[in-house]
C-alpha angles and dihedrals in degrees: 000000000000136000123213137168116254127214090276092055093251124134115251123190119213125195132179132183149101106003099227091050098045091044090063088059093054125091095170141027136205107248128209090273090059092249129128112253127187115247105232127177094275095047092047089053090052091051091048089050089053090050091050092048091054094043092051089060091053095260119146107227126211133171126216114206138171142194134187113242121226096198094245096088120120106238096183108055118098133181126233090278094054095254114143115239089232089060096051103073149010099048129141115221110234098183148338115229132195115204123194124208104201110231111236112243094238096055101083090047092049092051091048090053091050090053092049088051091052095254114141111219118206128181119222109182146158091230120109119265098261094046092046092051092049093050091046090053092047095053096039101250088126129025120231089227093053109106094175102058114108125218112185142161118262093237092054089049095050092046091050095051095037094239127258120319137175111271091220101043100027089222132113093231122037143146096250109126118244094206117077095216092049090049091051092047093050094041091234130131115264114252112249117187119226138168111265095217103033094169092060091045089054091049093053107033101072090055099035112103104153134036113193130194086020124182126200092264092053092053092045092050092053092052093046092051095047094048091045088058094054100264123141104231130200120186130193122197141157104197141064089251087066093057099095092050093043091052094046095047122094087237122021121192111195104199118216125211 
């Protein structure tokens, strides 16, 4: 999000991000004639079809949108997801972009070798579901003939398994220490993380190959559940949102740029 002054000296807010999320904040779009056009149900369906078409060819889609500020907007209020009220409505879509990350030539071969060695490769990504599926197909994580493989959004996954809770308290947040020495000093049980709904985790995990729109807690939950079931888990990641999963894994590869 950024705010700049336009040629008329008025403040204009620009936002960019995941296409399906930013689209919900837009009431208008700039058409090919450079004019603002209302986004009705039909036009929104056309835009969503364009997003899907790009995503199905492994393109990451983002929308850039803008709105002129009146000065009366509340710039402090946020919803439960941390989205500012001022960002949630009244925008005009400037453009829809499809960005391609070129798959390195060695990736499909490396994944194939992992499979031969008995290593299960899963993708946990921030991309939307269609883009994630297309990339997974391209690099060989899933097979186009496989009708069993599951690709699901991180939020749906975490809701299904109930998230991570303390094994002692059965709550997500508790006062159990996470450090053994601290637990001994305080005379409290050590916190041990577990999956709240282990039965649902077991039902999903053998078929789950791709998690899309993943957040740090989604990645962490997957690692917790896999380790809890006796798996040796290695995680690669290149961002701060990967830190919890990297730390929890048996082997964590923090990738530099």
